Short mmCIF file of C-alpha atoms and ligand atoms in Angstrom, two decimals:
data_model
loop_
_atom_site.label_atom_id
_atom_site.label_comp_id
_atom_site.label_asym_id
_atom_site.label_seq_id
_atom_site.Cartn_x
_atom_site.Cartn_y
_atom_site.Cartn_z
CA UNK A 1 -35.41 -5.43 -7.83
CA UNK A 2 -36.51 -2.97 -9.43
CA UNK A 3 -36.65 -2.91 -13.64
CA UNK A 4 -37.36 0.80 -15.07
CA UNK A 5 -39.85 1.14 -17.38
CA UNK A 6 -39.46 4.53 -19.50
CA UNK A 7 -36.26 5.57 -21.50
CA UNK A 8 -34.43 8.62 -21.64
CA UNK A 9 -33.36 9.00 -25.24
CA UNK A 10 -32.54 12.64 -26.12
CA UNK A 11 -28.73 13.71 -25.93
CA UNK A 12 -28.42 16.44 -23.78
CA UNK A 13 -26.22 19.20 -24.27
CA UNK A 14 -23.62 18.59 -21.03
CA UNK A 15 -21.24 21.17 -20.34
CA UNK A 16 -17.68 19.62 -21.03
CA UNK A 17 -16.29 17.42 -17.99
CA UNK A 18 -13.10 17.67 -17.00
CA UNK A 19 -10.83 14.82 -16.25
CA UNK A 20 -9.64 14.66 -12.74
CA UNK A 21 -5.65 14.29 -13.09
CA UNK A 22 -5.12 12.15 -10.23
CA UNK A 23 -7.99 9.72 -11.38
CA UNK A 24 -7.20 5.73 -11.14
CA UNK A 25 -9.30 5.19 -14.21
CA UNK A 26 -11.04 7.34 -16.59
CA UNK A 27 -13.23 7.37 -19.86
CA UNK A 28 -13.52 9.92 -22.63
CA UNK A 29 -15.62 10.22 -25.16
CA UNK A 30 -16.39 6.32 -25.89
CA UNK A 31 -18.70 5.18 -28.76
CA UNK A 32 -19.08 1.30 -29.37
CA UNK A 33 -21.53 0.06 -31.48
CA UNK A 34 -22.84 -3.60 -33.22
CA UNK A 35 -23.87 -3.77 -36.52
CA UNK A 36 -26.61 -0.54 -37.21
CA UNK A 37 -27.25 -0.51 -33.09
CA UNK A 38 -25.27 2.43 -30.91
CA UNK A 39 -24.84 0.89 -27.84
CA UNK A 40 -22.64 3.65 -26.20
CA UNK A 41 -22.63 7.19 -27.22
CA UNK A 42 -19.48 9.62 -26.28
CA UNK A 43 -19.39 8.87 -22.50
CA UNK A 44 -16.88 10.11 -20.36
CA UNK A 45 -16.01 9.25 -16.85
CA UNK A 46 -13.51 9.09 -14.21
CA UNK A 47 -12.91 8.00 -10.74
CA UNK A 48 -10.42 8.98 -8.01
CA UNK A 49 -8.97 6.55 -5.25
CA UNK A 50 -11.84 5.80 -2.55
CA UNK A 51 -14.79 6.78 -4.51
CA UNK A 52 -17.70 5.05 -4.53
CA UNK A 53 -19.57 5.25 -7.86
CA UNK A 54 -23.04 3.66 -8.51
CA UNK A 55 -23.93 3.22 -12.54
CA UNK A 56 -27.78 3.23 -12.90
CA UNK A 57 -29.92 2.19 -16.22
CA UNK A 58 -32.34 0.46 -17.61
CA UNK A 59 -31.93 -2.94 -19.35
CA UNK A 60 -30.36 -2.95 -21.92
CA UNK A 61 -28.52 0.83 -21.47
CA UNK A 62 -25.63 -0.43 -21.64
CA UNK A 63 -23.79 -0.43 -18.12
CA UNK A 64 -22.12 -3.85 -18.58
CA UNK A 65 -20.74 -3.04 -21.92
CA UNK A 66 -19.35 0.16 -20.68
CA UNK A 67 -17.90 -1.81 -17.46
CA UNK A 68 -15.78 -4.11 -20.01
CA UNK A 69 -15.10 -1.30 -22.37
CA UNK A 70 -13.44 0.30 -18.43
CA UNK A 71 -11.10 -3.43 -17.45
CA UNK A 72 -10.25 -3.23 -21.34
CA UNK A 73 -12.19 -6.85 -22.04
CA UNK A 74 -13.45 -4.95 -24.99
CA UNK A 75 -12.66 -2.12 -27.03
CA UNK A 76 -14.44 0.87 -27.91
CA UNK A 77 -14.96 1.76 -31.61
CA UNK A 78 -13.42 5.85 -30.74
CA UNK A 79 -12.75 7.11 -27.70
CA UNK A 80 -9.71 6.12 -25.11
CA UNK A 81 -9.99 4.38 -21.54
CA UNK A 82 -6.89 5.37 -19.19
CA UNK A 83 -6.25 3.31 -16.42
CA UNK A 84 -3.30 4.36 -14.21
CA UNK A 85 0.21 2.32 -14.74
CA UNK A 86 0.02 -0.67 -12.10
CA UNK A 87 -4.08 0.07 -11.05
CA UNK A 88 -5.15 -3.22 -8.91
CA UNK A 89 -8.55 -3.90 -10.24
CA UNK A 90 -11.07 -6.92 -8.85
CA UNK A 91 -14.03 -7.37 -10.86
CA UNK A 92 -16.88 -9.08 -10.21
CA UNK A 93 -18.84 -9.81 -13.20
CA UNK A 94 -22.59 -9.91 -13.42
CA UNK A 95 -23.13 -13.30 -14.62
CA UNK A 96 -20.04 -16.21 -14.37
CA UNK A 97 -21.00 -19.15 -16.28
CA UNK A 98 -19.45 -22.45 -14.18
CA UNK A 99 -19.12 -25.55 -16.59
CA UNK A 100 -21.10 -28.23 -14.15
CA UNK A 101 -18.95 -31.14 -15.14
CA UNK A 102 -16.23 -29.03 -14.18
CA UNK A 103 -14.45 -30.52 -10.63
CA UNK A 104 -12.98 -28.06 -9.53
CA UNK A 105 -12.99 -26.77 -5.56
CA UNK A 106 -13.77 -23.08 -4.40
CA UNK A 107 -9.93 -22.75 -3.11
CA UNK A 108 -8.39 -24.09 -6.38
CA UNK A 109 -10.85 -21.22 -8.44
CA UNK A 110 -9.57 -18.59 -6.13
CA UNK A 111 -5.74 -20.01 -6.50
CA UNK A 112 -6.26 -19.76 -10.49
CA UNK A 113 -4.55 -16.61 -11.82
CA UNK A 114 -3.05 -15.60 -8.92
CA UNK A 115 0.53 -14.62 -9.33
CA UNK A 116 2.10 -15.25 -7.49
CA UNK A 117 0.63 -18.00 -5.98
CA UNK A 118 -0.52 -17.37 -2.63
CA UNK A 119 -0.52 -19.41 0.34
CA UNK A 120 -3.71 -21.11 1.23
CA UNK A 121 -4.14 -19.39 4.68
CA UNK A 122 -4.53 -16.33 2.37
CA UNK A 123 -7.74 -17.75 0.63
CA UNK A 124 -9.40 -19.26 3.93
CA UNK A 125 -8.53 -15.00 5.16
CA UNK A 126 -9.93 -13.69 2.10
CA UNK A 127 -13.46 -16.26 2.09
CA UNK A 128 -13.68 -15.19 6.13
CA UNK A 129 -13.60 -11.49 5.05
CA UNK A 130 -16.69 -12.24 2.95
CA UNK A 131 -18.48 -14.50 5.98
CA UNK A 132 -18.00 -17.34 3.30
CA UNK A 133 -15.72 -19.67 5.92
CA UNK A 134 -15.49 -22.92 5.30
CA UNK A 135 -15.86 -22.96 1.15
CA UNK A 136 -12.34 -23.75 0.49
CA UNK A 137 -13.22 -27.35 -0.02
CA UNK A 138 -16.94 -27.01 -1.57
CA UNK A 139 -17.35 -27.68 -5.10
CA UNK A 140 -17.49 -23.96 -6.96
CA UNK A 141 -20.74 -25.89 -9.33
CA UNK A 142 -22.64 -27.05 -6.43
CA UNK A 143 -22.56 -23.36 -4.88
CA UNK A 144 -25.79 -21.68 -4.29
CA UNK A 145 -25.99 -18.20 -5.99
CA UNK A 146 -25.53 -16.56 -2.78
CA UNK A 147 -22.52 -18.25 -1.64
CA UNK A 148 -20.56 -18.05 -5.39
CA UNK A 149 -21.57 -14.49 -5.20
CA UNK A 150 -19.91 -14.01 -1.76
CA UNK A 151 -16.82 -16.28 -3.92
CA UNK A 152 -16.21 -13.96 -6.40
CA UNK A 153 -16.39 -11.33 -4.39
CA UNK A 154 -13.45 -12.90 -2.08
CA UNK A 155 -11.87 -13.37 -5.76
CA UNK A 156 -11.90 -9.45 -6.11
CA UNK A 157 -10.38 -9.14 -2.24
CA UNK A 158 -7.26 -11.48 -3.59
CA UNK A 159 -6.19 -8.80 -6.05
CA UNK A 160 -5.91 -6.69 -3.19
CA UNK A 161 -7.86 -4.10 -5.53
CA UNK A 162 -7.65 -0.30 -5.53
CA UNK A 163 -10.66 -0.28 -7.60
CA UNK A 164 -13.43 -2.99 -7.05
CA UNK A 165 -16.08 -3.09 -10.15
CA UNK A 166 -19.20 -5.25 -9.37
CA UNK A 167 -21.62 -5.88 -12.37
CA UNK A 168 -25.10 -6.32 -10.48
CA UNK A 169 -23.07 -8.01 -7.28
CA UNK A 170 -26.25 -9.26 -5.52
CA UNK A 171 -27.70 -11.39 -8.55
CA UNK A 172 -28.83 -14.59 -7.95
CA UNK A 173 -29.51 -13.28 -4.26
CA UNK A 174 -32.37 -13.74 -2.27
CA UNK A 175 -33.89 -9.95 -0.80
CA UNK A 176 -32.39 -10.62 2.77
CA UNK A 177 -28.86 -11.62 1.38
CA UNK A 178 -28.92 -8.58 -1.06
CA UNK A 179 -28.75 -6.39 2.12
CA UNK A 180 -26.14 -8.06 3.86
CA UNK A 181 -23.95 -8.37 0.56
CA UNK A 182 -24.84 -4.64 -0.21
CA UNK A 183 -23.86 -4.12 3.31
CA UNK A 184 -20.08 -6.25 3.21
CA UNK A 185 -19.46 -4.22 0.24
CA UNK A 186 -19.61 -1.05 2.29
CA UNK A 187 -17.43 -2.60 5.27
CA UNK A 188 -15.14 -3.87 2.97
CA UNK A 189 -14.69 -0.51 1.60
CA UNK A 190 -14.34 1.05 4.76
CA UNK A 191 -11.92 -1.21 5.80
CA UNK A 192 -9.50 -1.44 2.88
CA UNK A 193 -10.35 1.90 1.56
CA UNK A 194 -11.01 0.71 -2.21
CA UNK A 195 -12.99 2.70 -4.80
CA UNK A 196 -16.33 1.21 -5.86
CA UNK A 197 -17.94 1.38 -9.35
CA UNK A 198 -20.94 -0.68 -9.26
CA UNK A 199 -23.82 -1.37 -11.56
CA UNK A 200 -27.25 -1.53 -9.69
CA UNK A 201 -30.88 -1.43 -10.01
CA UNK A 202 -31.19 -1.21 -6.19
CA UNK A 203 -31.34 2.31 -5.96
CA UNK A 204 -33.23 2.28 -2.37
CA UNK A 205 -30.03 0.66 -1.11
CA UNK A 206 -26.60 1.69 -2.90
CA UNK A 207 -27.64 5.16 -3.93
CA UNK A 208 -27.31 6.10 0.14
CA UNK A 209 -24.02 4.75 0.27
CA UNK A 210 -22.59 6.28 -3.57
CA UNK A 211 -20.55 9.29 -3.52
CA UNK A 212 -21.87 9.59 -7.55
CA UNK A 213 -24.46 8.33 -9.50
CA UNK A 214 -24.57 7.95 -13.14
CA UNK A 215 -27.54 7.47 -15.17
CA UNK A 216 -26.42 5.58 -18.44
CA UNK A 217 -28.82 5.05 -20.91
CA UNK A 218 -26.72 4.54 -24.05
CA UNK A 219 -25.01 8.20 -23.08
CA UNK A 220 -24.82 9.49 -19.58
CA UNK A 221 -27.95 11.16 -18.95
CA UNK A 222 -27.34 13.28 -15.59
CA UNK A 223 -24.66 12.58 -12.98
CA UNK A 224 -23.89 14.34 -9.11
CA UNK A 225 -24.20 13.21 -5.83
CA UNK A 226 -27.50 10.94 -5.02
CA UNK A 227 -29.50 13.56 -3.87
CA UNK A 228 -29.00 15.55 -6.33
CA UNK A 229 -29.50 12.88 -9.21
CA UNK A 230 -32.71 11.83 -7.59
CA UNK A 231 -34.16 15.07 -8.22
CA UNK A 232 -33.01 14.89 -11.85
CA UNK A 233 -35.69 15.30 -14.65
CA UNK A 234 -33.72 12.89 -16.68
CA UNK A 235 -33.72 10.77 -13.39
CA UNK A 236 -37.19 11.00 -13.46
CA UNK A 237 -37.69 10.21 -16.88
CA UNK A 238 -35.71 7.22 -16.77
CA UNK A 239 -37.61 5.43 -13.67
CA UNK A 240 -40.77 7.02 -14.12
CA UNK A 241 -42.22 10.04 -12.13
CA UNK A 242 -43.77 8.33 -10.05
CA UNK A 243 -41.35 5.29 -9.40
CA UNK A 244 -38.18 7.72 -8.99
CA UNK A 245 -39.55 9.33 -5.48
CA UNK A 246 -39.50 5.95 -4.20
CA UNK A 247 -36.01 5.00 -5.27
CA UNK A 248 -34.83 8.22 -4.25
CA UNK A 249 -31.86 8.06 -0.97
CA UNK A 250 -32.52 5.81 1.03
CA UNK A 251 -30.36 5.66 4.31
CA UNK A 252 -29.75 2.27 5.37
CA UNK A 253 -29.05 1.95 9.16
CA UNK A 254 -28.30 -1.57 9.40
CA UNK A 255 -25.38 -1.70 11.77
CA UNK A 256 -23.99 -5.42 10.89
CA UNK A 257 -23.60 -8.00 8.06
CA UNK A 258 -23.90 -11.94 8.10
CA UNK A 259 -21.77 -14.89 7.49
CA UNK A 260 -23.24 -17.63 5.11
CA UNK A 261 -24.77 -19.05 8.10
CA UNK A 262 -26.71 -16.06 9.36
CA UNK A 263 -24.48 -15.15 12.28
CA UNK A 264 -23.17 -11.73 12.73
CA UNK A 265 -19.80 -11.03 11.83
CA UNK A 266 -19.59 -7.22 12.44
CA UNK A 267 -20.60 -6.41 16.10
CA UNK A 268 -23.25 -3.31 16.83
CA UNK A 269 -21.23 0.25 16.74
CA UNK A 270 -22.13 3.02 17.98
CA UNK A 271 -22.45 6.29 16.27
CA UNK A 272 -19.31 7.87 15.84
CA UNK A 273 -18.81 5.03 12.78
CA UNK A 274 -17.32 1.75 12.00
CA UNK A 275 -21.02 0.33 10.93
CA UNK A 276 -21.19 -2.15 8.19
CA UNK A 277 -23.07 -0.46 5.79
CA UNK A 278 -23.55 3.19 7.50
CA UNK A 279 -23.56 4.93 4.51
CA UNK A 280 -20.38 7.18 3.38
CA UNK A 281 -21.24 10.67 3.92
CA UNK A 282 -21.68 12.33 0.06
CA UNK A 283 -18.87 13.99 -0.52
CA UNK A 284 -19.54 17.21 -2.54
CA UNK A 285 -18.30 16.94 -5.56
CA UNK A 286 -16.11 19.14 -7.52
CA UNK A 287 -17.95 18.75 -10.78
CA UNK A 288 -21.50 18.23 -9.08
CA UNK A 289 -21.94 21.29 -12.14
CA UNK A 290 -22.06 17.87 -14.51
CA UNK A 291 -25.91 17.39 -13.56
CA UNK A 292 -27.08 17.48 -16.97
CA UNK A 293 -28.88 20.69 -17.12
N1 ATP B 1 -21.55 -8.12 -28.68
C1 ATP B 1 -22.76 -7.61 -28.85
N2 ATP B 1 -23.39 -7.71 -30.04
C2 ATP B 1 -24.60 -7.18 -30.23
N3 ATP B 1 -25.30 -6.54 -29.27
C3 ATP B 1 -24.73 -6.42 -28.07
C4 ATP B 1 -23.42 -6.94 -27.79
N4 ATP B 1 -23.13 -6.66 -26.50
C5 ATP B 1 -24.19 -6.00 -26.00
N5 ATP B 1 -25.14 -5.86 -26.95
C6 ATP B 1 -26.42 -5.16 -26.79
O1 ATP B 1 -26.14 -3.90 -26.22
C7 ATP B 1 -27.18 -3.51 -25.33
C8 ATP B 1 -26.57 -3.16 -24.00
O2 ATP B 1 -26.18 -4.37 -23.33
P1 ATP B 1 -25.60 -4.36 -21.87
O3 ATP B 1 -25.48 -5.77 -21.42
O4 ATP B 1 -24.38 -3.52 -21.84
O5 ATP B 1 -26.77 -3.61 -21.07
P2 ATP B 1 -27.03 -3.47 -19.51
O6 ATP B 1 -27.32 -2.03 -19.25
O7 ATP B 1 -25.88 -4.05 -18.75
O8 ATP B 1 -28.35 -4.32 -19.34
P3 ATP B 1 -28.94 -5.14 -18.08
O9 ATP B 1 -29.37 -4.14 -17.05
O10 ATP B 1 -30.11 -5.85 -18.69
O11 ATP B 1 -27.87 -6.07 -17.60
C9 ATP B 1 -28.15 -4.67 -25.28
O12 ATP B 1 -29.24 -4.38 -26.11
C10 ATP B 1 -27.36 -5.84 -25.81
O13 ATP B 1 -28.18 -6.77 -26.47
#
């Protein structure tokens, strides 16, 4: 995983960005701060039904205050997040604390919240989708990081979500299983036709598969399709000139994911599409203009 090094700190003079009217969920003009520390400086943002969105920074730029400042968890000092009137939304937070004394089975945690309750053929459906069969029973605190990963994710599936957020989805994942997770995202998107915001430092992998990147780094420092990002002075400056060519697109060709158990659950397409984690083609962009110049 890769951990930038170099900052981009200037604000940049952005032409204005226009709100897509038909967006699911969109930003404008947020500032939060704590105490004397600006932690988010006038970002806007939107994103429309199906889009995949990737939210690049360093540590500490501020991408997982900006994703709970987006669900409403907290609230920005100025500035207004819109979500639209009945948006389905599963999140699945970076870091999810389980109390180890606490018995309580993977099925119950998935039951919790649900309303209405849902049968429990729908949970054992929705851990299969994520090649997590057979968890239902487990104890969620003796999980690996892995398989609670692959948990929560099935906990997003259950709100059948028109917008999935993930918040660094392949933490606690060892480098084989952060491909085939990266890779069931993509499926699942294909399949269900979701819109993606996700906060990643795997650039190599999800930038391939993003309609848009965003650089935050306390503001939104440049934004477009991948290709276009990676090119980005500010990209640059943020990963390093010589880091940022190797993080640049990378297409991933891996034509299948895994269950828990390391058997393929996605058979070998062909070409013409249907591949677990063939990446979307980038979609241009209306406001691809919104490159900080
Ligand atoms: N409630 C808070 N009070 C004070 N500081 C906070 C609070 N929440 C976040 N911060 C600070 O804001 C900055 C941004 O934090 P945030 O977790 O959003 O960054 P991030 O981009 O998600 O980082 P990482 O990549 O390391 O997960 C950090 O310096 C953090 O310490």
């Amino acid at each position: 995983m890769h951990q930038p090094s170099s900052s981009c700190d200037a604000h940049h003079d952005h032409p204005p960005i226009v709100l897509r009217p038909d967006a699911l969920l969109s930003a404008e003009g947020l500032f939060y701060s704590r105490g004397s520390r600006t932690i988010l400086s006038d970002v806007t943002l939107d994103i429309v039904a199906g889009e995949a969105i990737t939210l690049i920074g360093p540590n500490g730029a501020g991408k997982t205050t900006l994703v709970r400042l987006l669900l409403g968890l907290d609230k920005p000092d100025r500035g207004s997040v819109n979500r639209r009137p009945g948006l389905s939304v599963g999140y699945v937070p970076q870091r999810f604390d389980i109390d180890r004394a606490l018995p309580i089975t993977v099925g119950r945690f998935l039951e919790l919240g649900l309303a209405p309750r849902v049968h429990s053929s729908v949970i054992t459906e929705a851990l299969s989708e994520v090649g997590a069969d057979g968890l239902a029973q487990r104890q969620l605190s003796l999980l690996s990081g892995g398989e609670l990963q692959r948990v929560l994710l099935a906990r997003g599936l259950l709100r059948n979500p028109q917008l999935l957020v993930l918040d660094e989805p392949v933490r606690g994942v060892d480098y084989l299983g952060e491909a085939e997770l990266y890779a069931l995202i993509g499926k699942l998107r294909d399949e269900r036709g979701f819109a993606v915001l996700m906060v990643s430092h795997d650039l190599h992998v999800v930038m391939g598969s993003s309609d848009r990147v965003l650089c935050l780094n306390r503001h939104i420092c440049c934004s477009g399709v991948p290709t276009t990002v990676a090119r980005h002075p500010e990209y640059e400056r943020l990963f390093g000139r010589r880091l940022a060519p190797a993080f640049a697109v990378y297409e991933h060709h891996h034509d299948h994911a895994h269950d828990l158990s390391g058997r393929s659950i996605e058979p070998a397409s062909d070409s013409s599409g249907g591949a677990a984690d063939t990446p979307t083609p980038h979609k241009a962009h209306p406001r691809d203009e919104d490159v900080a110049k």
